[in-house]
């Protein structure tokens, strides 16, 4: 096994094929970089915040500044404002990095790791983002698009491969706190940090919510947890093992779907949990 060097802040993991070889992309939100490796852990490239983007670094007072050592420096003299959470790779090899816990931009790189440009940025307008936590390539309609789980704005949005806004696929009427998206069998699967997994059809209509801890009740903010309405979630996300219920989710953070349609859900809380939902 390998990966101890990425344990602190390891967040997003993506797998993509390149010239017949599978590559891994690891986003580390605490260390402020993305690493491309082989399946055996050999580092092919490592990238911090794009060079020249002073808004992605700062000092303890929050004032922006360029890290002295440059893009790939491990110099910690300035607080990292760049906190990537996930990556996605387009069919042409372009790499998209979501700065989900940082400054809310999506950065584009060549397969070789050369910075190209950025899109998104903070805000609530359709083409802006607030905690773009998850990112994927959705090719269900034939033409691939960049799909972003815009968690702070409670929506899933699509952009063209060159970063132009297309549409909102699902919004706050169907989502609470979406973390990312996965696709299989024409469907879109969304792990929602606020206690459920949602499945949508090709047109964006919701099919079902799975494992909803609060059974469809309104759960829209962090303040709801542990409130009189939801005493069973007191302490969220630091729930106890006793608060975890079989088949009920506390904090779905990521998921994947296998070839048989089975769903694997990873939860974010003190004790952690991986759940397999078997297709029937």
Short mmCIF file of C-alpha atoms in Angstrom, two decimals:
data_model
loop_
_atom_site.label_atom_id
_atom_site.label_comp_id
_atom_site.label_asym_id
_atom_site.label_seq_id
_atom_site.Cartn_x
_atom_site.Cartn_y
_atom_site.Cartn_z
CA UNK A 1 0.00 0.00 0.00
CA UNK A 2 1.01 3.65 -0.36
CA UNK A 3 -0.39 7.14 0.21
CA UNK A 4 0.72 8.01 3.75
CA UNK A 5 2.13 11.28 2.43
CA UNK A 6 -1.37 12.35 1.41
CA UNK A 7 -3.21 11.29 4.57
CA UNK A 8 -3.50 14.80 5.98
CA UNK A 9 -6.28 16.45 4.01
CA UNK A 10 -6.75 13.70 1.43
CA UNK A 11 -10.11 14.53 -0.08
CA UNK A 12 -10.92 13.70 -3.70
CA UNK A 13 -9.77 10.72 -5.76
CA UNK A 14 -10.36 10.39 -9.50
CA UNK A 15 -9.38 7.64 -11.93
CA UNK A 16 -8.85 8.27 -15.63
CA UNK A 17 -7.31 6.46 -18.58
CA UNK A 18 -4.49 8.06 -20.53
CA UNK A 19 -2.93 6.37 -23.55
CA UNK A 20 -4.04 2.97 -22.33
CA UNK A 21 -2.80 3.51 -18.77
CA UNK A 22 -4.93 4.32 -15.73
CA UNK A 23 -3.93 7.36 -13.69
CA UNK A 24 -5.01 8.62 -10.29
CA UNK A 25 -5.65 12.25 -9.38
CA UNK A 26 -5.57 13.05 -5.66
CA UNK A 27 -6.93 16.38 -4.39
CA UNK A 28 -5.61 17.39 -0.98
CA UNK A 29 -7.52 20.27 0.58
CA UNK A 30 -5.23 20.68 3.61
CA UNK A 31 -1.92 20.56 1.74
CA UNK A 32 -3.26 22.68 -1.12
CA UNK A 33 -2.29 20.57 -4.10
CA UNK A 34 -3.36 17.98 -6.65
CA UNK A 35 -1.11 15.02 -7.44
CA UNK A 36 -1.25 12.82 -10.53
CA UNK A 37 0.14 9.32 -9.97
CA UNK A 38 0.30 5.85 -11.44
CA UNK A 39 -1.71 3.10 -9.78
CA UNK A 40 1.47 2.15 -7.93
CA UNK A 41 1.86 5.63 -6.45
CA UNK A 42 4.59 7.02 -8.71
CA UNK A 43 4.13 10.79 -8.83
CA UNK A 44 3.80 12.09 -12.40
CA UNK A 45 3.13 15.69 -11.43
CA UNK A 46 2.08 17.79 -8.47
CA UNK A 47 0.38 21.16 -8.69
CA UNK A 48 -0.49 23.77 -6.11
CA UNK A 49 -2.52 26.87 -6.86
CA UNK A 50 -1.99 28.25 -10.38
CA UNK A 51 1.06 30.50 -10.66
CA UNK A 52 0.25 34.19 -10.67
CA UNK A 53 -3.08 33.78 -8.89
CA UNK A 54 -2.31 35.89 -5.83
CA UNK A 55 -5.91 35.54 -4.62
CA UNK A 56 -5.27 31.88 -3.87
CA UNK A 57 -2.63 32.52 -1.21
CA UNK A 58 -2.77 34.64 1.90
CA UNK A 59 -1.13 35.43 5.20
CA UNK A 60 -2.64 34.91 8.64
CA UNK A 61 -4.55 38.18 8.34
CA UNK A 62 -6.12 36.96 5.12
CA UNK A 63 -4.21 39.38 2.90
CA UNK A 64 -3.47 37.93 -0.51
CA UNK A 65 0.07 37.27 -1.58
CA UNK A 66 2.10 34.98 -3.80
CA UNK A 67 3.83 32.09 -2.08
CA UNK A 68 7.59 32.81 -2.24
CA UNK A 69 8.53 29.42 -3.63
CA UNK A 70 6.07 29.50 -6.51
CA UNK A 71 3.33 27.14 -7.61
CA UNK A 72 4.77 23.85 -6.40
CA UNK A 73 6.48 25.11 -3.28
CA UNK A 74 5.89 23.50 0.10
CA UNK A 75 6.71 26.82 1.78
CA UNK A 76 4.14 27.30 4.55
CA UNK A 77 4.98 30.91 5.33
CA UNK A 78 1.56 31.90 4.03
CA UNK A 79 -1.79 30.37 4.86
CA UNK A 80 -3.24 28.38 2.00
CA UNK A 81 -6.38 29.86 0.54
CA UNK A 82 -6.28 27.19 -2.15
CA UNK A 83 -8.04 24.03 -0.96
CA UNK A 84 -8.90 21.70 -3.85
CA UNK A 85 -11.53 19.08 -3.18
CA UNK A 86 -11.93 17.06 -6.39
CA UNK A 87 -10.73 16.63 -9.97
CA UNK A 88 -12.27 15.41 -13.21
CA UNK A 89 -10.70 14.49 -16.54
CA UNK A 90 -12.35 15.20 -19.91
CA UNK A 91 -12.13 12.82 -22.89
CA UNK A 92 -9.36 14.98 -24.40
CA UNK A 93 -7.32 14.68 -21.20
CA UNK A 94 -7.99 18.16 -19.85
CA UNK A 95 -7.89 18.11 -16.05
CA UNK A 96 -10.41 20.15 -14.05
CA UNK A 97 -9.66 21.00 -10.43
CA UNK A 98 -12.41 22.22 -8.10
CA UNK A 99 -11.16 24.61 -5.40
CA UNK A 100 -14.14 23.66 -3.27
CA UNK A 101 -12.92 24.70 0.18
CA UNK A 102 -10.87 27.64 -1.05
CA UNK A 103 -11.77 30.42 -3.46
CA UNK A 104 -14.53 28.65 -5.44
CA UNK A 105 -12.82 28.49 -8.84
CA UNK A 106 -12.50 25.65 -11.34
CA UNK A 107 -8.99 25.45 -12.82
CA UNK A 108 -8.13 23.78 -16.13
CA UNK A 109 -4.85 21.96 -16.82
CA UNK A 110 -3.41 20.05 -19.75
CA UNK A 111 -2.73 16.31 -19.26
CA UNK A 112 0.90 17.30 -18.60
CA UNK A 113 -0.17 19.58 -15.76
CA UNK A 114 0.21 22.94 -17.50
CA UNK A 115 -2.23 25.56 -16.23
CA UNK A 116 -4.67 26.85 -18.86
CA UNK A 117 -7.35 29.03 -17.28
CA UNK A 118 -10.07 29.23 -14.64
CA UNK A 119 -13.82 29.75 -14.50
CA UNK A 120 -16.54 30.09 -11.89
CA UNK A 121 -15.43 32.14 -8.92
CA UNK A 122 -17.40 33.05 -5.79
CA UNK A 123 -21.03 34.10 -5.91
CA UNK A 124 -24.64 33.05 -6.32
CA UNK A 125 -25.15 34.01 -9.98
CA UNK A 126 -25.73 31.05 -12.31
CA UNK A 127 -22.14 31.09 -13.59
CA UNK A 128 -20.61 31.60 -10.13
CA UNK A 129 -19.97 29.03 -7.42
CA UNK A 130 -20.11 28.67 -3.65
CA UNK A 131 -18.15 25.63 -2.44
CA UNK A 132 -17.84 23.73 -5.74
CA UNK A 133 -17.23 20.60 -3.74
CA UNK A 134 -17.52 17.96 -6.45
CA UNK A 135 -16.81 17.86 -10.17
CA UNK A 136 -17.36 15.24 -12.85
CA UNK A 137 -17.68 14.83 -16.61
CA UNK A 138 -21.24 14.00 -17.67
CA UNK A 139 -21.48 12.48 -21.15
CA UNK A 140 -24.94 10.92 -20.86
CA UNK A 141 -26.35 13.19 -23.58
CA UNK A 142 -23.47 12.43 -25.96
CA UNK A 143 -21.70 15.78 -25.68
CA UNK A 144 -19.54 15.80 -22.53
CA UNK A 145 -20.06 18.64 -20.07
CA UNK A 146 -18.40 19.65 -16.82
CA UNK A 147 -20.84 18.99 -13.99
CA UNK A 148 -20.32 20.68 -10.63
CA UNK A 149 -21.90 20.06 -7.26
CA UNK A 150 -22.22 23.68 -6.16
CA UNK A 151 -22.81 22.80 -2.54
CA UNK A 152 -23.14 26.24 -0.97
CA UNK A 153 -25.74 27.21 -3.57
CA UNK A 154 -27.56 23.86 -3.21
CA UNK A 155 -27.47 23.01 -6.90
CA UNK A 156 -25.93 20.93 -9.66
CA UNK A 157 -24.73 23.00 -12.63
CA UNK A 158 -23.34 22.17 -16.06
CA UNK A 159 -20.61 24.05 -17.95
CA UNK A 160 -19.09 23.49 -21.37
CA UNK A 161 -15.62 21.97 -21.47
CA UNK A 162 -14.19 25.47 -21.96
CA UNK A 163 -15.99 26.85 -18.92
CA UNK A 164 -19.17 28.46 -20.26
CA UNK A 165 -22.28 28.11 -18.12
CA UNK A 166 -25.00 25.93 -19.66
CA UNK A 167 -27.73 25.20 -17.13
CA UNK A 168 -28.77 24.32 -13.61
CA UNK A 169 -29.63 20.62 -13.57
CA UNK A 170 -31.13 20.51 -10.08
CA UNK A 171 -31.59 23.13 -7.40
CA UNK A 172 -32.60 23.72 -3.81
CA UNK A 173 -36.09 22.35 -4.38
CA UNK A 174 -34.54 18.90 -4.88
CA UNK A 175 -31.22 19.14 -3.03
CA UNK A 176 -29.95 20.07 0.41
CA UNK A 177 -26.13 20.11 0.39
CA UNK A 178 -24.88 18.17 -2.68
CA UNK A 179 -21.31 16.90 -2.51
CA UNK A 180 -20.65 15.51 -6.00
CA UNK A 181 -22.27 13.53 -8.82
CA UNK A 182 -21.79 10.11 -10.38
CA UNK A 183 -23.46 8.66 -13.45
CA UNK A 184 -24.59 5.17 -14.43
CA UNK A 185 -27.40 3.73 -16.50
CA UNK A 186 -28.53 7.17 -17.64
CA UNK A 187 -29.03 8.32 -14.06
CA UNK A 188 -27.31 10.91 -11.90
CA UNK A 189 -26.45 9.96 -8.32
CA UNK A 190 -25.90 12.65 -5.68
CA UNK A 191 -24.51 12.09 -2.17
CA UNK A 192 -26.12 14.84 -0.10
CA UNK A 193 -24.20 15.83 3.03
CA UNK A 194 -27.49 16.53 4.75
CA UNK A 195 -28.45 12.92 5.38
CA UNK A 196 -29.50 11.26 2.11
CA UNK A 197 -28.58 10.06 -1.38
CA UNK A 198 -30.65 11.32 -4.32
CA UNK A 199 -31.08 9.77 -7.77
CA UNK A 200 -32.15 11.76 -10.83
CA UNK A 201 -33.25 10.68 -14.30
CA UNK A 202 -31.70 11.81 -17.61
CA UNK A 203 -33.85 14.95 -17.73
CA UNK A 204 -32.99 16.06 -14.21
CA UNK A 205 -36.21 14.87 -12.57
CA UNK A 206 -35.71 13.28 -9.19
CA UNK A 207 -36.48 9.57 -9.07
CA UNK A 208 -35.96 8.84 -5.39
CA UNK A 209 -34.17 9.76 -2.16
CA UNK A 210 -32.39 6.89 -0.43
CA UNK A 211 -31.63 6.49 3.26
CA UNK A 212 -33.04 9.87 4.29
CA UNK A 213 -32.30 10.10 8.01
CA UNK A 214 -35.11 12.60 8.58
CA UNK A 215 -37.61 11.05 6.14
CA UNK A 216 -38.11 14.02 3.86
CA UNK A 217 -38.43 16.71 6.51
CA UNK A 218 -36.94 20.12 5.81
CA UNK A 219 -33.23 20.12 6.54
CA UNK A 220 -31.64 23.19 5.01
CA UNK A 221 -28.85 24.44 7.25
CA UNK A 222 -26.24 23.35 9.75
CA UNK A 223 -28.36 24.92 12.49
CA UNK A 224 -31.06 22.30 11.92
CA UNK A 225 -28.89 19.51 13.30
CA UNK A 226 -29.46 18.87 16.98
CA UNK A 227 -32.39 21.30 17.01
CA UNK A 228 -35.68 20.31 18.64
CA UNK A 229 -36.84 19.12 15.23
CA UNK A 230 -33.92 16.70 14.85
CA UNK A 231 -32.66 15.75 18.32
CA UNK A 232 -31.46 12.39 16.97
CA UNK A 233 -28.74 14.23 15.02
CA UNK A 234 -27.43 16.16 18.00
CA UNK A 235 -23.68 16.65 17.68
CA UNK A 236 -23.64 16.28 13.89
CA UNK A 237 -21.25 15.48 12.28
CA UNK A 238 -19.61 14.07 15.42
CA UNK A 239 -22.33 11.48 15.86
CA UNK A 240 -21.90 8.40 18.01
CA UNK A 241 -22.06 4.85 16.67
CA UNK A 242 -25.43 4.55 18.39
CA UNK A 243 -26.79 7.41 16.28
CA UNK A 244 -25.95 5.57 13.08
CA UNK A 245 -28.85 3.54 11.75
CA UNK A 246 -28.64 0.74 9.19
CA UNK A 247 -29.95 2.02 5.88
CA UNK A 248 -30.10 5.62 7.10
CA UNK A 249 -27.42 8.14 6.17
CA UNK A 250 -25.96 10.83 8.39
CA UNK A 251 -23.54 12.65 6.07
CA UNK A 252 -22.99 11.15 2.58
CA UNK A 253 -19.83 12.75 1.21
CA UNK A 254 -19.04 10.71 -1.91
CA UNK A 255 -20.24 7.65 -3.78
CA UNK A 256 -19.62 5.43 -6.78
CA UNK A 257 -21.74 2.97 -8.76
CA UNK A 258 -20.38 -0.35 -10.02
CA UNK A 259 -21.19 -2.18 -13.25
CA UNK A 260 -24.02 -4.05 -11.55
CA UNK A 261 -25.75 -0.88 -10.38
CA UNK A 262 -24.73 -1.26 -6.74
CA UNK A 263 -24.01 1.98 -4.90
CA UNK A 264 -21.13 2.54 -2.47
CA UNK A 265 -21.61 5.52 -0.17
CA UNK A 266 -18.87 7.12 1.94
CA UNK A 267 -19.97 9.21 4.92
CA UNK A 268 -18.16 12.08 6.60
CA UNK A 269 -18.36 12.03 10.37
CA UNK A 270 -16.19 11.15 13.34
CA UNK A 271 -16.45 7.39 13.00
CA UNK A 272 -16.89 7.24 9.22
CA UNK A 273 -18.84 4.62 7.36
CA UNK A 274 -18.94 2.96 3.93
CA UNK A 275 -22.30 1.49 2.94
CA UNK A 276 -23.09 -0.76 -0.01
CA UNK A 277 -26.60 -0.51 -1.43
CA UNK A 278 -27.36 -3.58 -3.54
CA UNK A 279 -29.51 -3.10 -6.61
CA UNK A 280 -32.66 -5.23 -6.52
#
